[in-house]
Amino acid sequence: MKKNYLFTPGPTMVPPEVSLAEAQPMIHHRTPQFSQIFYELSEDLKYLFQTKTGEVYTLMSSGTGAMEACVANVLSKGDKALVITSGKFGERWVELCKCFGIETEVVSVEYGKGVEPSRVEEILKKNSEIKVVFATQSETSTGALHDIKAISQIVKKYSALIVVDAITGIGVHKFLMDEWNVDVAVTGSQKGCMLPPGLAFVCVNSGAWEAVEKGDLPRYYWDFRKMRKNLKNKTTPFTPAVSLVMAMKTAMEMIKKEGIENVWARHERLANATREGVKALGLELFAGNSSSNVLTAIKAPEGVDVDKIIKKLRDETGVTFTGGQDSLKGKMIRIGHMGYVNDFDIILAISALEKGLHEAGYPVELGKGITRVQSLLVKGR
Ligand SMILES: *Cc1c(COP(=O)(O)O)cnc(C)c1O
């Protein structure tokens, strides 16, 4: 019998409570019943982003739709932007800007590393016309973490806006929208939020509104002004994904019950145990000291076809890891551990990794990884 475990960097595993909430009978969206749910969810989402001054809009799209909405709303024709890239997702901001005719400066960071904040300052110092800085909290393609607090501090010295792709940051890593002075941040439903794919959330803080109001880039469906106006009436501009909204309400209840600080701490503990388990097997981490708590990216050992291992594990046992994307294909195994993941899931993931490597003929001492994980998780209490 095969049992499915998604240790992927999105979509992630969905708690049964959330799936059941999604299966509730359909209700019409222009009703007091839906408005109440939507209003409560929008308030709960402020807690997720840790904001009191900002508002959170629910978008009916995957994360990239929300990223596009940010570009369309905060920039104007002729504006210049700065993008920090260190992998596929940072590069997406560059592509989106290009699509809207926005000229970009790029701080390109080696894959697997977080940015040195002083590099952002160097460029801002030389380019006073930069209006917006785009950053990524957790670069899911490499497993590297960027220090958003430090980056934001610099951006604010130069009076620019900071827009953060926190799609795998929110609900995993500490993220303090107000305290860190972040102007706009986005996340998606299928990562730390424990939902199926299909929703994205954009938090727009007070400092971004001047730019949004005077923006002149084309926007119709993705117009923050329409979203703000409708949220005042506890609704959305267009038909929302009602079932996913109901599911997200349940997911937020679970997050509130655990407490966001505990959620961050759990991810840190599980990520640390995973990294140590991997190292105990003699494997190397791709992002080294820059590793985020979202996933563990393991460097493919010399001469080992990791994609074959991943495929075999997925098809024969139902345990799903992912490989590298694009230029990183064949170079890594990524084990996602965000959202609905606990101690025993990590033990399971590492035991599957041991099995996969062993069956591929790579010399691992069976049980060495899980022994290390178990010792850390038991001791960590
Ligand atoms: C998953 C992810 C995205 C893209 O989100 P989609 O939901 O696939 O559109 C963007 N940025 C990061 C950091 C991600 O992990």
mmCIF file of C-alpha atoms and ligand atoms in Angstrom:
data_model
loop_
_atom_site.group_PDB
_atom_site.id
_atom_site.type_symbol
_atom_site.label_atom_id
_atom_site.label_comp_id
_atom_site.label_asym_id
_atom_site.label_seq_id
_atom_site.Cartn_x
_atom_site.Cartn_y
_atom_site.Cartn_z
ATOM 1 C CA MET A 1 0.000 0.000 0.000
ATOM 2 C CA LYS A 2 1.188 3.435 -0.896
ATOM 3 C CA LYS A 3 0.591 6.344 1.438
ATOM 4 C CA ASN A 4 1.249 9.860 0.218
ATOM 5 C CA TYR A 5 3.546 12.225 2.042
ATOM 6 C CA LEU A 6 4.306 15.539 0.392
ATOM 7 C CA PHE A 7 7.688 16.770 1.534
ATOM 8 C CA THR A 8 7.666 19.233 -1.309
ATOM 9 C CA PRO A 9 8.247 22.976 -1.188
ATOM 10 C CA GLY A 10 4.613 23.581 -2.134
ATOM 11 C CA PRO A 11 2.020 22.241 -2.434
ATOM 12 C CA THR A 12 2.321 20.922 1.100
ATOM 13 C CA MET A 13 0.270 18.491 3.169
ATOM 14 C CA VAL A 14 -3.263 19.586 4.077
ATOM 15 C CA PRO A 15 -4.723 18.808 7.517
ATOM 16 C CA PRO A 16 -7.958 16.761 7.374
ATOM 17 C CA GLU A 17 -9.746 19.542 9.285
ATOM 18 C CA VAL A 18 -8.902 21.925 6.459
ATOM 19 C CA SER A 19 -10.020 19.513 3.739
ATOM 20 C CA LEU A 20 -13.316 19.014 5.557
ATOM 21 C CA ALA A 21 -13.849 22.750 5.815
ATOM 22 C CA GLU A 22 -13.301 22.975 2.084
ATOM 23 C CA ALA A 23 -15.994 20.346 1.519
ATOM 24 C CA GLN A 24 -18.738 22.365 3.232
ATOM 25 C CA PRO A 25 -21.868 23.061 1.184
ATOM 26 C CA MET A 26 -21.469 26.025 -1.152
ATOM 27 C CA ILE A 27 -22.785 29.361 -0.012
ATOM 28 C CA HIS A 28 -23.336 32.444 -2.119
ATOM 29 C CA HIS A 29 -20.628 35.066 -1.767
ATOM 30 C CA ARG A 30 -22.872 38.130 -1.616
ATOM 31 C CA THR A 31 -24.461 37.145 1.671
ATOM 32 C CA PRO A 32 -23.991 38.092 5.322
ATOM 33 C CA GLN A 33 -22.856 34.486 5.935
ATOM 34 C CA PHE A 34 -19.925 34.727 3.546
ATOM 35 C CA SER A 35 -19.130 38.303 4.570
ATOM 36 C CA GLN A 36 -18.757 37.245 8.182
ATOM 37 C CA ILE A 37 -16.337 34.443 7.293
ATOM 38 C CA PHE A 38 -14.383 36.673 4.925
ATOM 39 C CA TYR A 39 -14.163 39.518 7.414
ATOM 40 C CA GLU A 40 -12.944 37.235 10.205
ATOM 41 C CA LEU A 41 -10.414 35.628 7.887
ATOM 42 C CA SER A 42 -9.090 39.023 6.792
ATOM 43 C CA GLU A 43 -8.612 39.982 10.445
ATOM 44 C CA ASP A 44 -6.881 36.655 11.196
ATOM 45 C CA LEU A 45 -4.550 37.196 8.262
ATOM 46 C CA LYS A 46 -3.264 40.373 9.898
ATOM 47 C CA TYR A 47 -2.029 38.167 12.710
ATOM 48 C CA LEU A 48 -0.298 35.899 10.202
ATOM 49 C CA PHE A 49 1.581 38.880 8.719
ATOM 50 C CA GLN A 50 1.957 40.522 12.140
ATOM 51 C CA THR A 51 0.425 43.798 11.094
ATOM 52 C CA LYS A 52 -1.911 46.291 12.726
ATOM 53 C CA THR A 53 -1.493 49.114 10.230
ATOM 54 C CA GLY A 54 -1.761 47.022 7.058
ATOM 55 C CA GLU A 55 -4.637 45.220 5.389
ATOM 56 C CA VAL A 56 -4.550 41.759 3.838
ATOM 57 C CA TYR A 57 -6.258 41.016 0.533
ATOM 58 C CA THR A 58 -7.162 37.521 -0.574
ATOM 59 C CA LEU A 59 -6.404 36.899 -4.239
ATOM 60 C CA MET A 60 -7.758 34.013 -6.239
ATOM 61 C CA SER A 61 -4.486 32.843 -7.731
ATOM 62 C CA SER A 62 -1.251 31.104 -6.961
ATOM 63 C CA GLY A 63 1.578 33.126 -5.439
ATOM 64 C CA THR A 64 2.844 34.464 -8.738
ATOM 65 C CA GLY A 65 -0.472 36.203 -9.389
ATOM 66 C CA ALA A 66 0.026 38.144 -6.176
ATOM 67 C CA MET A 67 3.585 39.006 -7.213
ATOM 68 C CA GLU A 68 2.269 40.375 -10.505
ATOM 69 C CA ALA A 69 -0.350 42.365 -8.608
ATOM 70 C CA CYS A 70 2.403 43.987 -6.530
ATOM 71 C CA VAL A 71 4.311 45.117 -9.607
ATOM 72 C CA ALA A 72 1.153 46.420 -11.294
ATOM 73 C CA ASN A 73 0.093 48.391 -8.214
ATOM 74 C CA VAL A 74 3.184 49.922 -6.611
ATOM 75 C CA LEU A 75 5.049 51.074 -9.710
ATOM 76 C CA SER A 76 4.378 53.686 -12.359
ATOM 77 C CA LYS A 77 5.651 54.150 -15.895
ATOM 78 C CA GLY A 78 9.268 55.285 -15.896
ATOM 79 C CA ASP A 79 9.937 54.081 -12.330
ATOM 80 C CA LYS A 80 13.070 52.131 -11.619
ATOM 81 C CA ALA A 81 13.226 49.104 -9.299
ATOM 82 C CA LEU A 82 15.909 47.114 -7.572
ATOM 83 C CA VAL A 83 15.604 43.333 -7.360
ATOM 84 C CA ILE A 84 17.606 41.026 -5.118
ATOM 85 C CA THR A 85 18.002 37.664 -6.833
ATOM 86 C CA SER A 86 19.528 34.411 -5.623
ATOM 87 C CA GLY A 87 17.470 31.874 -7.512
ATOM 88 C CA LYS A 88 14.433 31.243 -9.641
ATOM 89 C CA PHE A 89 11.941 33.157 -7.510
ATOM 90 C CA GLY A 90 13.992 36.323 -7.106
ATOM 91 C CA GLU A 91 14.473 36.258 -10.872
ATOM 92 C CA ARG A 92 10.696 36.139 -11.261
ATOM 93 C CA TRP A 93 10.497 39.723 -9.920
ATOM 94 C CA VAL A 94 12.878 40.805 -12.695
ATOM 95 C CA GLU A 95 10.752 39.079 -15.341
ATOM 96 C CA LEU A 96 7.566 40.634 -13.967
ATOM 97 C CA CYS A 97 9.097 44.114 -13.942
ATOM 98 C CA LYS A 98 10.282 43.625 -17.510
ATOM 99 C CA CYS A 99 6.773 42.591 -18.489
ATOM 100 C CA PHE A 100 5.428 45.936 -17.236
ATOM 101 C CA GLY A 101 8.253 47.907 -18.878
ATOM 102 C CA ILE A 102 9.978 48.666 -15.570
ATOM 103 C CA GLU A 103 13.741 49.066 -15.670
ATOM 104 C CA THR A 104 15.560 47.104 -12.967
ATOM 105 C CA GLU A 105 18.879 47.098 -11.225
ATOM 106 C CA VAL A 106 19.752 43.642 -9.932
ATOM 107 C CA VAL A 107 21.759 42.514 -6.933
ATOM 108 C CA SER A 108 22.606 39.022 -8.047
ATOM 109 C CA VAL A 109 23.609 36.726 -5.210
ATOM 110 C CA GLU A 110 25.302 33.360 -5.588
ATOM 111 C CA TYR A 111 22.726 30.525 -5.522
ATOM 112 C CA GLY A 112 22.429 29.083 -2.026
ATOM 113 C CA LYS A 113 23.404 32.314 -0.272
ATOM 114 C CA GLY A 114 21.443 35.135 1.337
ATOM 115 C CA VAL A 115 22.242 38.707 0.303
ATOM 116 C CA GLU A 116 24.851 40.758 2.146
ATOM 117 C CA PRO A 117 22.662 43.796 3.011
ATOM 118 C CA SER A 118 25.537 46.230 2.319
ATOM 119 C CA ARG A 119 25.300 45.278 -1.371
ATOM 120 C CA VAL A 120 21.742 46.628 -1.447
ATOM 121 C CA GLU A 121 22.940 49.868 0.130
ATOM 122 C CA GLU A 122 25.721 50.309 -2.463
ATOM 123 C CA ILE A 123 23.185 50.307 -5.293
ATOM 124 C CA LEU A 124 20.626 52.486 -3.526
ATOM 125 C CA LYS A 125 23.341 55.034 -2.771
ATOM 126 C CA LYS A 126 24.244 55.295 -6.452
ATOM 127 C CA ASN A 127 20.671 55.226 -7.809
ATOM 128 C CA SER A 128 18.484 57.672 -5.962
ATOM 129 C CA GLU A 129 15.724 57.195 -8.557
ATOM 130 C CA ILE A 130 14.976 53.632 -7.351
ATOM 131 C CA LYS A 131 11.378 53.578 -6.101
ATOM 132 C CA VAL A 132 10.890 49.991 -5.033
ATOM 133 C CA VAL A 133 13.106 47.164 -3.818
ATOM 134 C CA PHE A 134 11.887 43.616 -4.448
ATOM 135 C CA ALA A 135 13.190 40.886 -2.149
ATOM 136 C CA THR A 136 12.502 37.231 -1.370
ATOM 137 C CA GLN A 137 12.479 36.059 2.244
ATOM 138 C CA SER A 138 13.040 32.383 1.574
ATOM 139 C CA GLU A 139 14.379 31.457 -1.875
ATOM 140 C CA THR A 140 12.637 28.138 -2.272
ATOM 141 C CA SER A 141 14.695 27.104 -5.306
ATOM 142 C CA THR A 142 17.902 26.916 -3.274
ATOM 143 C CA GLY A 143 16.735 26.816 0.347
ATOM 144 C CA ALA A 144 18.458 30.113 1.213
ATOM 145 C CA LEU A 145 17.090 32.705 3.622
ATOM 146 C CA HIS A 146 17.418 36.495 3.260
ATOM 147 C CA ASP A 147 17.450 38.851 6.231
ATOM 148 C CA ILE A 148 14.376 40.962 5.443
ATOM 149 C CA LYS A 149 14.675 42.984 8.644
ATOM 150 C CA ALA A 150 18.199 44.147 7.727
ATOM 151 C CA ILE A 151 17.320 44.767 4.069
ATOM 152 C CA SER A 152 14.260 46.785 5.022
ATOM 153 C CA GLN A 153 16.260 48.954 7.401
ATOM 154 C CA ILE A 154 18.518 49.965 4.517
ATOM 155 C CA VAL A 155 15.693 50.490 2.042
ATOM 156 C CA LYS A 156 14.000 52.861 4.489
ATOM 157 C CA LYS A 157 17.170 54.976 4.759
ATOM 158 C CA TYR A 158 16.755 55.707 1.051
ATOM 159 C CA SER A 159 12.981 56.309 1.215
ATOM 160 C CA ALA A 160 12.155 53.504 -1.198
ATOM 161 C CA LEU A 161 9.408 50.941 -0.790
ATOM 162 C CA ILE A 162 10.145 47.312 0.004
ATOM 163 C CA VAL A 163 8.027 44.519 -1.464
ATOM 164 C CA VAL A 164 8.707 41.013 -0.183
ATOM 165 C CA ASP A 165 7.962 37.614 -1.666
ATOM 166 C CA ALA A 166 7.377 35.814 1.615
ATOM 167 C CA ILE A 167 5.520 33.006 -0.121
ATOM 168 C CA THR A 168 7.470 30.377 1.782
ATOM 169 C CA GLY A 169 8.419 32.699 4.609
ATOM 170 C CA ILE A 170 5.018 33.472 6.109
ATOM 171 C CA GLY A 171 3.836 30.830 8.543
ATOM 172 C CA VAL A 172 7.311 29.307 8.688
ATOM 173 C CA HIS A 173 9.834 32.010 9.529
ATOM 174 C CA LYS A 174 9.480 34.967 11.799
ATOM 175 C CA PHE A 175 7.966 37.753 9.706
ATOM 176 C CA LEU A 176 7.038 41.082 11.291
ATOM 177 C CA MET A 177 5.345 43.281 8.709
ATOM 178 C CA ASP A 178 4.992 46.402 10.879
ATOM 179 C CA GLU A 179 8.052 46.129 13.078
ATOM 180 C CA TRP A 180 10.316 45.570 10.068
ATOM 181 C CA ASN A 181 8.647 48.376 8.098
ATOM 182 C CA VAL A 182 7.707 46.170 5.149
ATOM 183 C CA ASP A 183 5.419 47.967 2.690
ATOM 184 C CA VAL A 184 3.967 45.041 0.774
ATOM 185 C CA ALA A 185 4.335 41.288 1.333
ATOM 186 C CA VAL A 186 2.824 38.290 -0.388
ATOM 187 C CA THR A 187 2.227 34.673 0.458
ATOM 188 C CA GLY A 188 0.413 31.743 -1.132
ATOM 189 C CA SER A 189 -2.012 29.178 0.228
ATOM 190 C CA GLN A 190 -0.105 25.995 -0.654
ATOM 191 C CA LYS A 191 3.033 26.613 1.398
ATOM 192 C CA GLY A 192 3.079 27.439 5.102
ATOM 193 C CA CYS A 193 -0.675 28.049 5.163
ATOM 194 C CA MET A 194 -1.464 24.307 4.882
ATOM 195 C CA LEU A 195 -4.059 24.802 2.138
ATOM 196 C CA PRO A 196 -4.387 23.395 -1.357
ATOM 197 C CA PRO A 197 -3.107 25.740 -4.084
ATOM 198 C CA GLY A 198 -5.445 28.482 -5.278
ATOM 199 C CA LEU A 199 -5.285 31.475 -2.947
ATOM 200 C CA ALA A 200 -2.670 34.160 -2.439
ATOM 201 C CA PHE A 201 -2.562 36.859 0.214
ATOM 202 C CA VAL A 202 -1.149 40.348 -0.163
ATOM 203 C CA CYS A 203 -0.530 42.555 2.830
ATOM 204 C CA VAL A 204 -0.408 46.228 1.896
ATOM 205 C CA ASN A 205 0.901 48.495 4.603
ATOM 206 C CA SER A 206 0.037 52.170 5.042
ATOM 207 C CA GLY A 207 3.277 53.419 3.468
ATOM 208 C CA ALA A 208 2.520 51.849 0.094
ATOM 209 C CA TRP A 209 -0.795 53.573 -0.564
ATOM 210 C CA GLU A 210 0.520 56.793 -2.058
ATOM 211 C CA ALA A 211 2.298 54.786 -4.768
ATOM 212 C CA VAL A 212 -0.735 52.551 -5.285
ATOM 213 C CA GLU A 213 -3.109 55.526 -5.634
ATOM 214 C CA LYS A 214 -1.019 57.296 -8.214
ATOM 215 C CA GLY A 215 0.116 54.158 -10.081
ATOM 216 C CA ASP A 216 -0.499 54.231 -13.822
ATOM 217 C CA LEU A 217 0.368 50.699 -14.912
ATOM 218 C CA PRO A 218 -2.465 48.624 -16.411
ATOM 219 C CA ARG A 219 -4.539 46.807 -13.772
ATOM 220 C CA TYR A 220 -8.095 45.622 -13.727
ATOM 221 C CA TYR A 221 -8.540 42.318 -11.875
ATOM 222 C CA TRP A 222 -5.450 42.902 -9.742
ATOM 223 C CA ASP A 223 -6.305 46.389 -8.515
ATOM 224 C CA PHE A 224 -5.489 46.936 -4.823
ATOM 225 C CA ARG A 225 -7.839 49.958 -4.787
ATOM 226 C CA LYS A 226 -10.806 47.764 -5.701
ATOM 227 C CA MET A 227 -9.741 45.188 -3.102
ATOM 228 C CA ARG A 228 -9.501 47.819 -0.369
ATOM 229 C CA LYS A 229 -12.882 49.314 -1.232
ATOM 230 C CA ASN A 230 -14.537 45.891 -1.199
ATOM 231 C CA LEU A 231 -12.876 44.747 2.003
ATOM 232 C CA LYS A 232 -14.505 47.714 3.749
ATOM 233 C CA ASN A 233 -17.778 46.007 2.799
ATOM 234 C CA LYS A 234 -16.411 42.636 3.960
ATOM 235 C CA THR A 235 -16.246 41.255 0.463
ATOM 236 C CA THR A 236 -14.147 40.830 -2.673
ATOM 237 C CA PRO A 237 -14.401 42.702 -6.013
ATOM 238 C CA PHE A 238 -15.149 39.503 -7.972
ATOM 239 C CA THR A 239 -16.398 36.002 -7.165
ATOM 240 C CA PRO A 240 -14.049 34.537 -4.564
ATOM 241 C CA ALA A 241 -12.951 30.900 -4.275
ATOM 242 C CA VAL A 242 -15.563 30.383 -1.543
ATOM 243 C CA SER A 243 -14.481 26.862 -0.552
ATOM 244 C CA LEU A 244 -10.827 27.783 -0.229
ATOM 245 C CA VAL A 245 -11.734 30.831 1.821
ATOM 246 C CA MET A 246 -13.659 28.580 4.217
ATOM 247 C CA ALA A 247 -10.714 26.173 4.345
ATOM 248 C CA MET A 248 -8.302 29.017 5.067
ATOM 249 C CA LYS A 249 -10.477 30.150 7.931
ATOM 250 C CA THR A 250 -9.959 26.722 9.522
ATOM 251 C CA ALA A 251 -6.214 26.739 8.791
ATOM 252 C CA MET A 252 -5.947 30.145 10.474
ATOM 253 C CA GLU A 253 -7.793 28.807 13.504
ATOM 254 C CA MET A 254 -5.178 26.050 13.771
ATOM 255 C CA ILE A 255 -2.341 28.579 13.459
ATOM 256 C CA LYS A 256 -3.902 30.864 16.072
ATOM 257 C CA LYS A 257 -4.395 27.953 18.429
ATOM 258 C CA GLU A 258 -0.753 26.905 18.141
ATOM 259 C CA GLY A 259 0.399 30.528 18.304
ATOM 260 C CA ILE A 260 2.501 32.073 15.535
ATOM 261 C CA GLU A 261 5.671 32.141 17.663
ATOM 262 C CA ASN A 262 5.243 28.422 18.321
ATOM 263 C CA VAL A 263 4.701 27.820 14.617
ATOM 264 C CA TRP A 264 8.014 29.553 13.836
ATOM 265 C CA ALA A 265 9.755 27.633 16.632
ATOM 266 C CA ARG A 266 8.394 24.297 15.413
ATOM 267 C CA HIS A 267 9.719 24.916 11.923
ATOM 268 C CA GLU A 268 13.105 25.871 13.301
ATOM 269 C CA ARG A 269 13.293 22.712 15.395
ATOM 270 C CA LEU A 270 12.172 20.449 12.540
ATOM 271 C CA ALA A 271 14.477 22.103 10.013
ATOM 272 C CA ASN A 272 17.415 21.778 12.351
ATOM 273 C CA ALA A 273 16.693 18.103 12.955
ATOM 274 C CA THR A 274 16.392 17.479 9.205
ATOM 275 C CA ARG A 275 19.683 19.227 8.470
ATOM 276 C CA GLU A 276 21.449 17.275 11.195
ATOM 277 C CA GLY A 277 19.941 13.979 10.008
ATOM 278 C CA VAL A 278 21.141 14.691 6.480
ATOM 279 C CA LYS A 279 24.630 15.585 7.700
ATOM 280 C CA ALA A 280 24.767 12.400 9.785
ATOM 281 C CA LEU A 281 24.408 10.490 6.512
ATOM 282 C CA GLY A 282 27.521 12.238 5.226
ATOM 283 C CA LEU A 283 25.605 14.513 2.852
ATOM 284 C CA GLU A 284 26.135 18.232 2.303
ATOM 285 C CA LEU A 285 23.601 21.060 2.465
ATOM 286 C CA PHE A 286 23.202 23.292 -0.576
ATOM 287 C CA ALA A 287 22.571 26.511 1.338
ATOM 288 C CA GLY A 288 24.933 25.814 4.264
ATOM 289 C CA ASN A 289 24.668 28.495 6.915
ATOM 290 C CA SER A 290 22.101 30.453 4.886
ATOM 291 C CA SER A 291 19.577 27.595 5.080
ATOM 292 C CA SER A 292 15.965 28.570 5.636
ATOM 293 C CA ASN A 293 13.638 26.484 7.788
ATOM 294 C CA VAL A 294 11.301 25.922 4.839
ATOM 295 C CA LEU A 295 13.157 23.082 3.206
ATOM 296 C CA THR A 296 16.428 21.222 3.313
ATOM 297 C CA ALA A 297 18.286 21.289 0.008
ATOM 298 C CA ILE A 298 20.827 18.499 -0.162
ATOM 299 C CA LYS A 299 23.699 18.604 -2.638
ATOM 300 C CA ALA A 300 23.600 15.614 -4.967
ATOM 301 C CA PRO A 301 26.558 13.375 -4.095
ATOM 302 C CA GLU A 302 29.068 12.877 -6.950
ATOM 303 C CA GLY A 303 27.862 10.304 -9.469
ATOM 304 C CA VAL A 304 24.432 9.760 -7.884
ATOM 305 C CA ASP A 305 21.328 10.240 -10.063
ATOM 306 C CA VAL A 306 19.181 11.975 -7.459
ATOM 307 C CA ASP A 307 16.240 12.531 -9.790
ATOM 308 C CA LYS A 308 15.992 8.780 -10.229
ATOM 309 C CA ILE A 309 15.961 8.290 -6.448
ATOM 310 C CA ILE A 310 13.232 10.917 -6.068
ATOM 311 C CA LYS A 311 11.102 9.353 -8.794
ATOM 312 C CA LYS A 312 11.475 5.833 -7.355
ATOM 313 C CA LEU A 313 10.564 6.930 -3.817
ATOM 314 C CA ARG A 314 7.559 8.868 -5.077
ATOM 315 C CA ASP A 315 6.214 6.117 -7.316
ATOM 316 C CA GLU A 316 6.949 3.146 -5.083
ATOM 317 C CA THR A 317 6.400 4.494 -1.580
ATOM 318 C CA GLY A 318 4.396 7.726 -1.999
ATOM 319 C CA VAL A 319 7.026 9.827 -0.227
ATOM 320 C CA THR A 320 7.613 12.867 -2.401
ATOM 321 C CA PHE A 321 10.756 15.003 -2.365
ATOM 322 C CA THR A 322 11.696 17.335 -5.208
ATOM 323 C CA GLY A 323 14.839 17.867 -7.208
ATOM 324 C CA GLY A 324 16.409 21.072 -8.456
ATOM 325 C CA GLN A 325 14.688 23.344 -10.964
ATOM 326 C CA ASP A 326 16.119 24.617 -14.262
ATOM 327 C CA SER A 327 19.885 25.078 -13.936
ATOM 328 C CA LEU A 328 19.863 23.203 -10.630
ATOM 329 C CA LYS A 329 18.249 20.099 -12.133
ATOM 330 C CA GLY A 330 20.007 16.908 -11.041
ATOM 331 C CA LYS A 331 22.056 18.847 -8.507
ATOM 332 C CA MET A 332 19.925 18.503 -5.385
ATOM 333 C CA ILE A 333 17.237 16.781 -3.392
ATOM 334 C CA ARG A 334 14.853 19.172 -1.646
ATOM 335 C CA ILE A 335 12.929 17.993 1.399
ATOM 336 C CA GLY A 336 10.149 20.417 2.244
ATOM 337 C CA HIS A 337 9.108 20.665 5.887
ATOM 338 C CA MET A 338 6.646 23.500 6.096
ATOM 339 C CA GLY A 339 3.085 23.686 7.259
ATOM 340 C CA TYR A 340 1.395 20.531 8.499
ATOM 341 C CA VAL A 341 4.570 18.728 9.587
ATOM 342 C CA ASN A 342 5.572 17.307 12.968
ATOM 343 C CA ASP A 343 8.439 15.392 14.578
ATOM 344 C CA PHE A 344 7.476 11.973 13.287
ATOM 345 C CA ASP A 345 7.077 13.241 9.745
ATOM 346 C CA ILE A 346 10.732 14.240 9.805
ATOM 347 C CA ILE A 347 11.780 10.799 11.021
ATOM 348 C CA LEU A 348 9.730 9.325 8.192
ATOM 349 C CA ALA A 349 11.296 11.653 5.625
ATOM 350 C CA ILE A 350 14.838 10.831 6.700
ATOM 351 C CA SER A 351 14.149 7.116 6.757
ATOM 352 C CA ALA A 352 12.821 7.376 3.190
ATOM 353 C CA LEU A 353 15.955 9.271 2.210
ATOM 354 C CA GLU A 354 18.103 6.521 3.697
ATOM 355 C CA LYS A 355 16.138 3.899 1.801
ATOM 356 C CA GLY A 356 16.400 5.780 -1.491
ATOM 357 C CA LEU A 357 20.131 6.331 -1.216
ATOM 358 C CA HIS A 358 20.772 2.784 -0.045
ATOM 359 C CA GLU A 359 18.795 1.256 -2.904
ATOM 360 C CA ALA A 360 20.659 3.457 -5.376
ATOM 361 C CA GLY A 361 23.897 1.929 -4.122
ATOM 362 C CA TYR A 362 25.076 5.002 -2.236
ATOM 363 C CA PRO A 363 26.833 3.926 0.968
ATOM 364 C CA VAL A 364 24.653 4.958 3.902
ATOM 365 C CA GLU A 365 24.549 3.305 7.262
ATOM 366 C CA LEU A 366 20.845 2.567 7.629
ATOM 367 C CA GLY A 367 19.360 4.209 10.704
ATOM 368 C CA LYS A 368 22.160 6.712 11.201
ATOM 369 C CA GLY A 369 20.096 9.659 9.967
ATOM 370 C CA ILE A 370 16.979 8.814 11.922
ATOM 371 C CA THR A 371 18.969 8.118 15.076
ATOM 372 C CA ARG A 372 20.372 11.610 14.880
ATOM 373 C CA VAL A 373 16.934 13.124 14.203
ATOM 374 C CA GLN A 374 15.311 11.169 17.011
ATOM 375 C CA SER A 375 18.001 12.159 19.490
ATOM 376 C CA LEU A 376 17.542 15.834 18.646
ATOM 377 C CA LEU A 377 13.780 15.834 18.728
ATOM 378 C CA VAL A 378 13.559 13.949 21.990
ATOM 379 C CA LYS A 379 16.234 16.054 23.606
ATOM 380 C CA GLY A 380 14.797 19.296 22.253
ATOM 381 C CA ARG A 381 11.811 19.149 24.550
HETATM 382 C C1 LIG B 1 6.136 28.750 -4.611
HETATM 383 C C2 LIG B 1 6.827 30.050 -4.679
HETATM 384 C C3 LIG B 1 6.464 31.051 -5.609
HETATM 385 C C4 LIG B 1 5.495 30.816 -6.719
HETATM 386 O O1 LIG B 1 4.281 30.563 -6.344
HETATM 387 P P1 LIG B 1 3.177 29.882 -7.284
HETATM 388 O O2 LIG B 1 2.171 29.609 -6.250
HETATM 389 O O3 LIG B 1 3.767 28.656 -7.908
HETATM 390 O O4 LIG B 1 2.765 30.885 -8.269
HETATM 391 C C5 LIG B 1 7.101 32.263 -5.555
HETATM 392 N N1 LIG B 1 8.075 32.494 -4.653
HETATM 393 C C6 LIG B 1 8.469 31.565 -3.770
HETATM 394 C C7 LIG B 1 9.559 31.912 -2.821
HETATM 395 C C8 LIG B 1 7.849 30.319 -3.754
HETATM 396 O O5 LIG B 1 8.254 29.391 -2.882
#
